Amino acid sequence: MIRTSKVKLGRSYRQEAFLLSVLESCRQLYNAALQQRVEAYRKQKRQISWYDQCKDLTELRADDTEFRLLPVEMVRLTALKRVDIAYSGFFRRVKKGEKPGFPRFKGKYRFDTLVFGLAGWKIEGKKLIIKAGPTPIVLNMRNKIHRPGEITGLWIVKRQDRWWADFQIDVGPAPAVKAPRNEVGIDVGLKTFAKMSDGQVIENPHFLRKVLPQIKEAQRDLSSKKKGSNNRKKAKYDLARINAKVANKRRDFIFQTVAALAKEYDGFKVEKLNIVGMLDSTRPAPEGMNKQATRSMRRNIMDASWGMFIVRLKDKAEEAGFPVGLVNPKGTKQNCSDCGTLVRKALNVRIHECPVCGLVMDRDENASRNILQSPSDLGCRSVPKDMGTEVTS
């Protein structure tokens, strides 16, 4: 299993200026590599591979002192490999009939990561030494690497005005999946963040809703500033700082929630939701909802971060050897969890009332009980019926 340990880095003005210059050089190389592929296909109908561009980089390093002083593996992974991954993703989406999304050229503020393998850096005590340029750059690590295991890679990332070292760590193989003794179905929502099949409720903190007036004010302030001015840069930073705080609170809430669930339960079932489709503004509004209400619902879905929650739940379960099942969401909200009768309900109807068996309960709890009783896909780590073998994703 590969996990990430994030370490905050201290830096001086000279060190930051050097890191920014390396980022800019790699960004320009990325754009040049992308342009080379585009022009080769446009003029010659020829496709250029990553290996071809690595050969070109060797010739460039022979003539360019700036790139010659940088670790070659870092330059390949940061610029050329990212172009190759973007192109591979484009052709994969074309074959599947999805929206292709052709690779874009990177602007100055859209390139913020240096990717290292095992070469070009080392750790000495609490210092991270980057072997780049005429003299190595020494960065102070503000916190420890909290995960044990073998380090397989390093990302130097600029987030807002801070620099971080993201260490990729191999923590060992995943343990065998165990048969659950206390499995739970989880129904995620907007009124409450999640409702368990045993009746437990996790409230929705609504982090974005609480600061939405501040964000709107910051956006108005940004739009009133002249492009390219220092005041616009300050306004842009203020807006980014508010959004970063919301993201940090949301991420902390997800991690703490998943950790608490992993202590209480040893098996999980969640709906296999099409979150991208829910956020598609071109789709018609749900029945009984106007345009403004639909827009607010989509914003609340993004704020709830169901996707982050499910990904983190899968990772945590993988580490503990717990099964996680993805359930088809069709009928989980409408069917009765006791007798299976179809009881149609609009979005604003919060109580499930079955006319056949007389069951009356909260619609989300009824949905979570349906999720627990439903068969799951093998898209996540799951336990087969006979429990004879381990099934992993």
CSV table of C-alpha atoms in Angstrom, one decimal:
chain,number,residue,atom,x,y,z
A,1,MET,CA,0.0,0.0,0.0
A,2,ILE,CA,1.3,3.5,-0.9
A,3,ARG,CA,0.4,6.3,1.5
A,4,THR,CA,1.4,9.9,1.7
A,5,SER,CA,3.0,11.7,4.6
A,6,LYS,CA,2.9,15.5,4.4
A,7,VAL,CA,5.6,17.6,6.0
A,8,LYS,CA,5.6,21.4,6.2
A,9,LEU,CA,8.8,23.0,5.1
A,10,GLY,CA,10.5,26.1,6.3
A,11,ARG,CA,12.3,28.2,3.8
A,12,SER,CA,14.2,31.5,3.3
A,13,TYR,CA,13.6,34.0,0.5
A,14,ARG,CA,16.6,32.7,-1.4
A,15,GLN,CA,15.4,29.1,-1.1
A,16,GLU,CA,11.9,30.0,-2.2
A,17,ALA,CA,13.2,32.0,-5.1
A,18,PHE,CA,15.2,29.0,-6.2
A,19,LEU,CA,12.2,26.6,-6.0
A,20,LEU,CA,10.0,29.1,-7.9
A,21,SER,CA,12.7,29.3,-10.7
A,22,VAL,CA,12.8,25.5,-10.9
A,23,LEU,CA,9.0,25.3,-11.1
A,24,GLU,CA,9.0,27.9,-13.9
A,25,SER,CA,11.7,26.0,-15.9
A,26,CYS,CA,9.7,22.8,-15.6
A,27,ARG,CA,6.5,24.5,-16.5
A,28,GLN,CA,8.1,25.9,-19.7
A,29,LEU,CA,9.5,22.5,-20.5
A,30,TYR,CA,6.0,20.9,-20.0
A,31,ASN,CA,4.4,23.4,-22.4
A,32,ALA,CA,7.2,22.9,-24.9
A,33,ALA,CA,6.8,19.1,-24.7
A,34,LEU,CA,3.1,19.5,-25.2
A,35,GLN,CA,3.6,21.8,-28.2
A,36,GLN,CA,6.0,19.4,-29.7
A,37,ARG,CA,3.5,16.6,-29.6
A,38,VAL,CA,0.7,18.8,-31.0
A,39,GLU,CA,2.8,20.1,-33.9
A,40,ALA,CA,4.2,16.6,-34.7
A,41,TYR,CA,0.7,15.2,-35.1
A,42,ARG,CA,-0.7,18.3,-36.8
A,43,LYS,CA,2.0,18.5,-39.5
A,44,GLN,CA,3.3,15.0,-39.8
A,45,LYS,CA,0.5,12.8,-38.3
A,46,ARG,CA,3.2,11.4,-36.1
A,47,GLN,CA,2.9,10.6,-32.4
A,48,ILE,CA,5.8,11.3,-30.1
A,49,SER,CA,6.4,9.0,-27.1
A,50,TRP,CA,7.8,9.8,-23.6
A,51,TYR,CA,11.0,8.0,-24.6
A,52,ASP,CA,11.5,10.2,-27.6
A,53,GLN,CA,11.1,13.3,-25.5
A,54,CYS,CA,13.5,11.9,-22.9
A,55,LYS,CA,16.1,11.6,-25.7
A,56,ASP,CA,15.4,15.2,-26.6
A,57,LEU,CA,15.9,16.2,-23.0
A,58,THR,CA,19.4,14.6,-23.0
A,59,GLU,CA,20.3,16.8,-26.0
A,60,LEU,CA,18.9,19.8,-24.2
A,61,ARG,CA,20.9,19.2,-21.1
A,62,ALA,CA,24.1,19.1,-23.1
A,63,ASP,CA,23.4,22.6,-24.4
A,64,ASP,CA,21.5,24.2,-21.5
A,65,THR,CA,23.4,24.8,-18.2
A,66,GLU,CA,20.2,25.4,-16.3
A,67,PHE,CA,18.7,22.0,-17.0
A,68,ARG,CA,22.1,20.3,-16.7
A,69,LEU,CA,22.3,21.3,-13.0
A,70,LEU,CA,18.8,19.9,-12.2
A,71,PRO,CA,18.3,16.2,-11.3
A,72,VAL,CA,17.4,14.5,-14.6
A,73,GLU,CA,14.8,12.2,-13.0
A,74,MET,CA,13.0,15.1,-11.4
A,75,VAL,CA,12.8,17.0,-14.7
A,76,ARG,CA,11.5,13.9,-16.5
A,77,LEU,CA,8.8,13.1,-13.9
A,78,THR,CA,7.8,16.7,-13.3
A,79,ALA,CA,7.5,17.8,-16.9
A,80,LEU,CA,7.7,15.0,-19.5
A,81,LYS,CA,5.9,12.3,-17.6
A,82,ARG,CA,3.0,14.6,-16.8
A,83,VAL,CA,2.6,15.3,-20.5
A,84,ASP,CA,2.6,11.6,-21.2
A,85,ILE,CA,0.0,10.9,-18.5
A,86,ALA,CA,-2.2,13.7,-19.8
A,87,TYR,CA,-2.0,12.3,-23.3
A,88,SER,CA,-2.7,8.8,-22.2
A,89,GLY,CA,-5.7,9.9,-20.3
A,90,PHE,CA,-7.0,11.8,-23.3
A,91,PHE,CA,-6.9,8.8,-25.6
A,92,ARG,CA,-8.3,6.5,-22.9
A,93,ARG,CA,-11.4,8.8,-22.5
A,94,VAL,CA,-11.8,9.0,-26.3
A,95,LYS,CA,-11.9,5.2,-26.6
A,96,LYS,CA,-14.5,5.0,-23.8
A,97,GLY,CA,-16.7,7.7,-25.4
A,98,GLU,CA,-16.3,10.1,-22.5
A,99,LYS,CA,-15.6,13.8,-22.7
A,100,PRO,CA,-12.0,13.8,-24.0
A,101,GLY,CA,-10.5,16.9,-22.3
A,102,PHE,CA,-7.4,17.6,-24.4
A,103,PRO,CA,-4.3,18.4,-22.4
A,104,ARG,CA,-3.9,22.1,-21.7
A,105,PHE,CA,-0.9,24.4,-21.5
A,106,LYS,CA,0.0,25.3,-18.0
A,107,GLY,CA,-0.2,28.9,-16.8
A,108,LYS,CA,2.1,30.4,-14.2
A,109,TYR,CA,-0.3,29.7,-11.3
A,110,ARG,CA,-1.3,26.2,-12.5
A,111,PHE,CA,2.0,24.4,-12.1
A,112,ASP,CA,3.0,24.0,-8.4
A,113,THR,CA,4.6,20.5,-8.0
A,114,LEU,CA,8.1,19.1,-8.3
A,115,VAL,CA,8.1,15.3,-8.6
A,116,PHE,CA,11.2,13.4,-7.4
A,117,GLY,CA,11.9,9.7,-7.5
A,118,LEU,CA,14.6,8.4,-5.2
A,119,ALA,CA,17.4,10.6,-6.6
A,120,GLY,CA,18.1,14.3,-6.2
A,121,TRP,CA,17.3,14.6,-2.5
A,122,LYS,CA,18.2,13.2,0.9
A,123,ILE,CA,17.1,13.6,4.6
A,124,GLU,CA,19.6,14.5,7.3
A,125,GLY,CA,18.0,14.8,10.7
A,126,LYS,CA,15.2,17.4,10.4
A,127,LYS,CA,16.6,18.8,7.2
A,128,LEU,CA,15.6,18.0,3.6
A,129,ILE,CA,18.4,18.5,1.2
A,130,ILE,CA,17.6,19.1,-2.5
A,131,LYS,CA,20.5,18.4,-4.8
A,132,ALA,CA,19.8,20.9,-7.4
A,133,GLY,CA,21.8,23.9,-8.8
A,134,PRO,CA,25.4,24.8,-8.0
A,135,THR,CA,24.8,24.4,-4.3
A,136,PRO,CA,22.3,22.1,-2.5
A,137,ILE,CA,19.1,23.6,-1.0
A,138,VAL,CA,18.6,22.8,2.6
A,139,LEU,CA,14.9,23.0,3.8
A,140,ASN,CA,13.8,22.6,7.5
A,141,MET,CA,11.1,20.0,8.1
A,142,ARG,CA,8.6,21.4,10.6
A,143,ASN,CA,7.1,18.0,11.5
A,144,LYS,CA,8.0,14.3,11.4
A,145,ILE,CA,7.2,11.7,8.8
A,146,HIS,CA,4.4,10.0,10.7
A,147,ARG,CA,4.1,6.9,8.7
A,148,PRO,CA,6.6,4.0,9.0
A,149,GLY,CA,7.7,2.3,5.8
A,150,GLU,CA,10.0,2.7,2.8
A,151,ILE,CA,10.0,6.1,1.0
A,152,THR,CA,9.4,5.6,-2.7
A,153,GLY,CA,9.1,9.2,-3.9
A,154,LEU,CA,8.8,12.8,-3.0
A,155,TRP,CA,6.7,15.7,-4.2
A,156,ILE,CA,7.6,19.3,-3.4
A,157,VAL,CA,4.3,21.2,-3.5
A,158,LYS,CA,3.5,24.9,-3.2
A,159,ARG,CA,0.1,25.3,-1.5
A,160,GLN,CA,-0.9,29.0,-1.1
A,161,ASP,CA,2.2,30.6,0.5
A,162,ARG,CA,3.5,27.4,2.0
A,163,TRP,CA,5.8,24.7,0.8
A,164,TRP,CA,5.2,21.1,1.6
A,165,ALA,CA,7.1,17.8,1.2
A,166,ASP,CA,4.7,14.9,0.3
A,167,PHE,CA,6.6,11.7,0.9
A,168,GLN,CA,5.2,8.6,-0.9
A,169,ILE,CA,5.6,5.7,1.5
A,170,ASP,CA,5.2,2.0,0.9
A,171,VAL,CA,3.6,0.8,4.2
A,172,GLY,CA,3.6,-2.8,3.2
A,173,PRO,CA,1.0,-5.2,1.8
A,174,ALA,CA,-2.7,-4.9,2.7
A,175,PRO,CA,-3.9,-7.3,5.4
A,176,ALA,CA,-6.3,-10.1,4.5
A,177,VAL,CA,-9.9,-9.1,4.4
A,178,LYS,CA,-11.8,-10.4,7.5
A,179,ALA,CA,-15.4,-11.4,7.7
A,180,PRO,CA,-17.3,-8.5,9.3
A,181,ARG,CA,-19.0,-9.0,12.7
A,182,ASN,CA,-20.4,-5.5,12.9
A,183,GLU,CA,-21.1,-4.3,9.4
A,184,VAL,CA,-23.0,-1.1,8.8
A,185,GLY,CA,-24.8,0.6,5.8
A,186,ILE,CA,-24.1,4.3,5.3
A,187,ASP,CA,-26.4,6.7,3.5
A,188,VAL,CA,-24.7,10.0,2.8
A,189,GLY,CA,-26.9,13.1,2.4
A,190,LEU,CA,-27.1,16.9,2.7
A,191,LYS,CA,-29.5,17.5,5.7
A,192,THR,CA,-27.3,15.1,7.7
A,193,PHE,CA,-23.8,14.1,6.5
A,194,ALA,CA,-24.5,10.4,7.0
A,195,LYS,CA,-27.1,8.1,8.5
A,196,MET,CA,-26.2,4.6,9.7
A,197,SER,CA,-28.3,1.5,9.4
A,198,ASP,CA,-28.3,1.3,13.2
A,199,GLY,CA,-29.7,4.8,13.6
A,200,GLN,CA,-26.5,6.7,14.3
A,201,VAL,CA,-26.4,10.2,12.8
A,202,ILE,CA,-23.4,12.2,11.7
A,203,GLU,CA,-24.4,15.9,11.4
A,204,ASN,CA,-23.4,17.9,8.3
A,205,PRO,CA,-21.0,20.8,9.4
A,206,HIS,CA,-21.8,22.9,6.3
A,207,PHE,CA,-18.3,24.5,6.2
A,208,LEU,CA,-18.9,26.4,2.9
A,209,ARG,CA,-22.3,27.7,3.9
A,210,LYS,CA,-20.9,29.3,7.0
A,211,VAL,CA,-18.3,31.4,5.1
A,212,LEU,CA,-20.2,31.9,1.9
A,213,PRO,CA,-20.8,35.6,2.6
A,214,GLN,CA,-17.1,36.1,3.1
A,215,ILE,CA,-16.3,34.3,-0.1
A,216,LYS,CA,-18.8,36.4,-2.1
A,217,GLU,CA,-17.4,39.6,-0.6
A,218,ALA,CA,-13.8,38.5,-1.5
A,219,GLN,CA,-14.9,37.7,-5.0
A,220,ARG,CA,-16.5,41.1,-5.5
A,221,ASP,CA,-13.3,42.7,-4.2
A,222,LEU,CA,-11.2,40.7,-6.6
A,223,SER,CA,-13.4,41.5,-9.6
A,224,SER,CA,-13.1,45.3,-8.9
A,225,LYS,CA,-9.2,45.2,-9.0
A,226,LYS,CA,-7.2,46.0,-12.1
A,227,LYS,CA,-5.7,42.9,-13.7
A,228,GLY,CA,-1.9,42.7,-13.2
A,229,SER,CA,-2.0,45.1,-10.2
A,230,ASN,CA,-0.6,44.3,-6.8
A,231,ASN,CA,-4.0,45.0,-5.3
A,232,ARG,CA,-5.4,42.2,-7.4
A,233,LYS,CA,-2.7,39.8,-6.3
A,234,LYS,CA,-3.6,40.6,-2.6
A,235,ALA,CA,-7.3,40.2,-3.3
A,236,LYS,CA,-6.6,36.9,-5.0
A,237,TYR,CA,-4.6,35.7,-2.1
A,238,ASP,CA,-7.3,36.7,0.4
A,239,LEU,CA,-9.9,34.7,-1.6
A,240,ALA,CA,-7.6,31.7,-1.9
A,241,ARG,CA,-6.9,31.8,1.9
A,242,ILE,CA,-10.6,31.6,2.7
A,243,ASN,CA,-11.1,28.7,0.4
A,244,ALA,CA,-8.0,26.9,1.8
A,245,LYS,CA,-9.4,27.2,5.3
A,246,VAL,CA,-12.7,25.6,4.2
A,247,ALA,CA,-10.8,22.8,2.5
A,248,ASN,CA,-8.7,22.1,5.5
A,249,LYS,CA,-11.7,22.0,7.9
A,250,ARG,CA,-13.5,19.7,5.5
A,251,ARG,CA,-10.5,17.4,5.1
A,252,ASP,CA,-10.0,17.2,8.9
A,253,PHE,CA,-13.7,16.4,9.4
A,254,ILE,CA,-13.6,13.6,6.9
A,255,PHE,CA,-10.5,12.1,8.4
A,256,GLN,CA,-11.8,12.2,12.0
A,257,THR,CA,-15.2,10.8,10.9
A,258,VAL,CA,-13.6,7.9,9.1
A,259,ALA,CA,-11.3,7.1,12.0
A,260,ALA,CA,-14.2,7.1,14.4
A,261,LEU,CA,-16.2,4.7,12.1
A,262,ALA,CA,-13.3,2.4,11.8
A,263,LYS,CA,-13.1,2.1,15.6
A,264,GLU,CA,-16.8,1.2,15.9
A,265,TYR,CA,-17.5,-1.0,12.8
A,266,ASP,CA,-15.5,-3.6,10.9
A,267,GLY,CA,-17.4,-3.6,7.5
A,268,PHE,CA,-19.1,-0.9,5.4
A,269,LYS,CA,-21.5,-0.6,2.6
A,270,VAL,CA,-22.1,2.7,0.7
A,271,GLU,CA,-23.9,3.7,-2.4
A,272,LYS,CA,-22.0,3.8,-5.7
A,273,LEU,CA,-22.9,7.4,-6.5
A,274,ASN,CA,-22.4,9.3,-9.8
A,275,ILE,CA,-21.3,12.5,-8.1
A,276,VAL,CA,-20.0,14.0,-11.4
A,277,GLY,CA,-23.4,13.5,-12.9
A,278,MET,CA,-25.1,15.1,-9.9
A,279,LEU,CA,-22.9,18.2,-10.4
A,280,ASP,CA,-23.6,18.5,-14.2
A,281,SER,CA,-25.3,21.8,-14.7
A,282,THR,CA,-26.6,20.8,-18.1
A,283,ARG,CA,-28.9,18.2,-16.7
A,284,PRO,CA,-32.5,19.1,-16.0
A,285,ALA,CA,-33.5,20.1,-12.5
A,286,PRO,CA,-35.1,17.4,-10.3
A,287,GLU,CA,-38.9,17.4,-10.1
A,288,GLY,CA,-40.3,20.1,-7.8
A,289,MET,CA,-37.0,22.2,-7.7
A,290,ASN,CA,-36.4,25.5,-9.5
A,291,LYS,CA,-33.1,26.6,-11.0
A,292,GLN,CA,-31.9,28.4,-7.9
A,293,ALA,CA,-32.7,25.5,-5.6
A,294,THR,CA,-30.9,23.1,-7.9
A,295,ARG,CA,-27.8,25.3,-8.0
A,296,SER,CA,-27.8,25.5,-4.2
A,297,MET,CA,-28.2,21.7,-4.0
A,298,ARG,CA,-25.1,21.2,-6.3
A,299,ARG,CA,-23.1,23.6,-4.1
A,300,ASN,CA,-24.1,21.7,-1.0
A,301,ILE,CA,-23.1,18.4,-2.6
A,302,MET,CA,-19.6,19.8,-3.4
A,303,ASP,CA,-19.4,21.1,0.2
A,304,ALA,CA,-20.4,17.6,1.6
A,305,SER,CA,-17.4,16.0,-0.2
A,306,TRP,CA,-19.0,12.5,-0.5
A,307,GLY,CA,-16.3,11.4,-2.9
A,308,MET,CA,-13.5,12.3,-0.5
A,309,PHE,CA,-15.3,10.5,2.3
A,310,ILE,CA,-15.7,7.3,0.3
A,311,VAL,CA,-12.1,7.3,-0.9
A,312,ARG,CA,-10.8,7.8,2.6
A,313,LEU,CA,-13.2,5.1,3.9
A,314,LYS,CA,-11.8,2.6,1.4
A,315,ASP,CA,-8.2,3.5,2.3
A,316,LYS,CA,-8.8,3.2,6.0
A,317,ALA,CA,-10.7,-0.1,5.5
A,318,GLU,CA,-7.8,-1.4,3.4
A,319,GLU,CA,-5.3,-0.7,6.1
A,320,ALA,CA,-7.4,-2.5,8.7
A,321,GLY,CA,-8.5,-5.4,6.5
A,322,PHE,CA,-12.2,-4.4,6.6
A,323,PRO,CA,-14.5,-5.1,3.6
A,324,VAL,CA,-16.1,-2.2,1.8
A,325,GLY,CA,-19.0,-2.7,-0.6
A,326,LEU,CA,-20.4,-0.4,-3.3
A,327,VAL,CA,-24.1,-0.7,-3.7
A,328,ASN,CA,-26.3,0.2,-6.6
A,329,PRO,CA,-28.3,3.2,-5.4
A,330,LYS,CA,-31.4,2.4,-7.5
A,331,GLY,CA,-34.3,1.9,-5.1
A,332,THR,CA,-32.5,2.5,-1.9
A,333,LYS,CA,-34.5,5.7,-1.1
A,334,GLN,CA,-37.8,4.5,-2.4
A,335,ASN,CA,-38.1,0.8,-1.3
A,336,CYS,CA,-39.2,-0.2,2.1
A,337,SER,CA,-36.4,-1.8,4.1
A,338,ASP,CA,-38.8,-4.2,5.9
A,339,CYS,CA,-41.1,-5.6,3.1
A,340,GLY,CA,-39.4,-4.2,-0.1
A,341,THR,CA,-42.5,-2.4,-1.2
A,342,LEU,CA,-41.9,0.6,-3.6
A,343,VAL,CA,-42.9,3.8,-1.8
A,344,ARG,CA,-42.3,6.8,-4.0
A,345,LYS,CA,-41.2,10.0,-2.3
A,346,ALA,CA,-40.2,13.4,-3.5
A,347,LEU,CA,-37.0,15.0,-2.3
A,348,ASN,CA,-38.8,17.1,0.3
A,349,VAL,CA,-40.5,14.1,2.0
A,350,ARG,CA,-38.2,13.2,4.9
A,351,ILE,CA,-40.3,10.4,6.4
A,352,HIS,CA,-40.8,6.9,5.0
A,353,GLU,CA,-44.3,5.5,5.5
A,354,CYS,CA,-45.0,2.1,4.1
A,355,PRO,CA,-48.7,1.4,3.4
A,356,VAL,CA,-48.2,-2.4,3.4
A,357,CYS,CA,-46.2,-3.2,6.5
A,358,GLY,CA,-46.8,0.1,8.4
A,359,LEU,CA,-43.1,0.9,8.8
A,360,VAL,CA,-42.5,4.6,9.7
A,361,MET,CA,-39.0,6.0,10.0
A,362,ASP,CA,-36.6,8.6,8.7
A,363,ARG,CA,-36.1,8.2,4.9
A,364,ASP,CA,-32.3,8.3,5.3
A,365,GLU,CA,-32.3,5.5,7.9
A,366,ASN,CA,-34.6,3.4,5.7
A,367,ALA,CA,-32.1,4.0,2.8
A,368,SER,CA,-29.1,3.0,5.0
A,369,ARG,CA,-30.9,-0.3,6.0
A,370,ASN,CA,-31.6,-1.0,2.3
A,371,ILE,CA,-27.9,-0.4,1.5
A,372,LEU,CA,-26.8,-2.8,4.2
A,373,GLN,CA,-29.2,-5.5,2.8
A,374,SER,CA,-28.2,-5.0,-0.8
A,375,PRO,CA,-25.5,-7.0,-2.7
A,376,SER,CA,-22.4,-5.0,-3.3
A,377,ASP,CA,-20.0,-4.7,-6.3
A,378,LEU,CA,-16.4,-5.9,-6.1
A,379,GLY,CA,-15.1,-2.5,-7.0
A,380,CYS,CA,-13.9,-2.1,-3.4
A,381,ARG,CA,-12.2,-4.7,-1.2
A,382,SER,CA,-15.0,-7.2,-0.4
A,383,VAL,CA,-15.5,-10.5,1.2
A,384,PRO,CA,-16.8,-13.4,-1.0
A,385,LYS,CA,-19.7,-15.4,0.2
A,386,ASP,CA,-17.7,-18.5,1.0
A,387,MET,CA,-15.0,-16.5,2.8
A,388,GLY,CA,-12.5,-18.9,1.3
A,389,THR,CA,-10.3,-16.4,-0.5
A,390,GLU,CA,-9.3,-12.8,-0.2
A,391,VAL,CA,-10.6,-10.4,-2.9
A,392,THR,CA,-8.8,-7.1,-3.3
A,393,SER,CA,-9.2,-4.2,-5.7
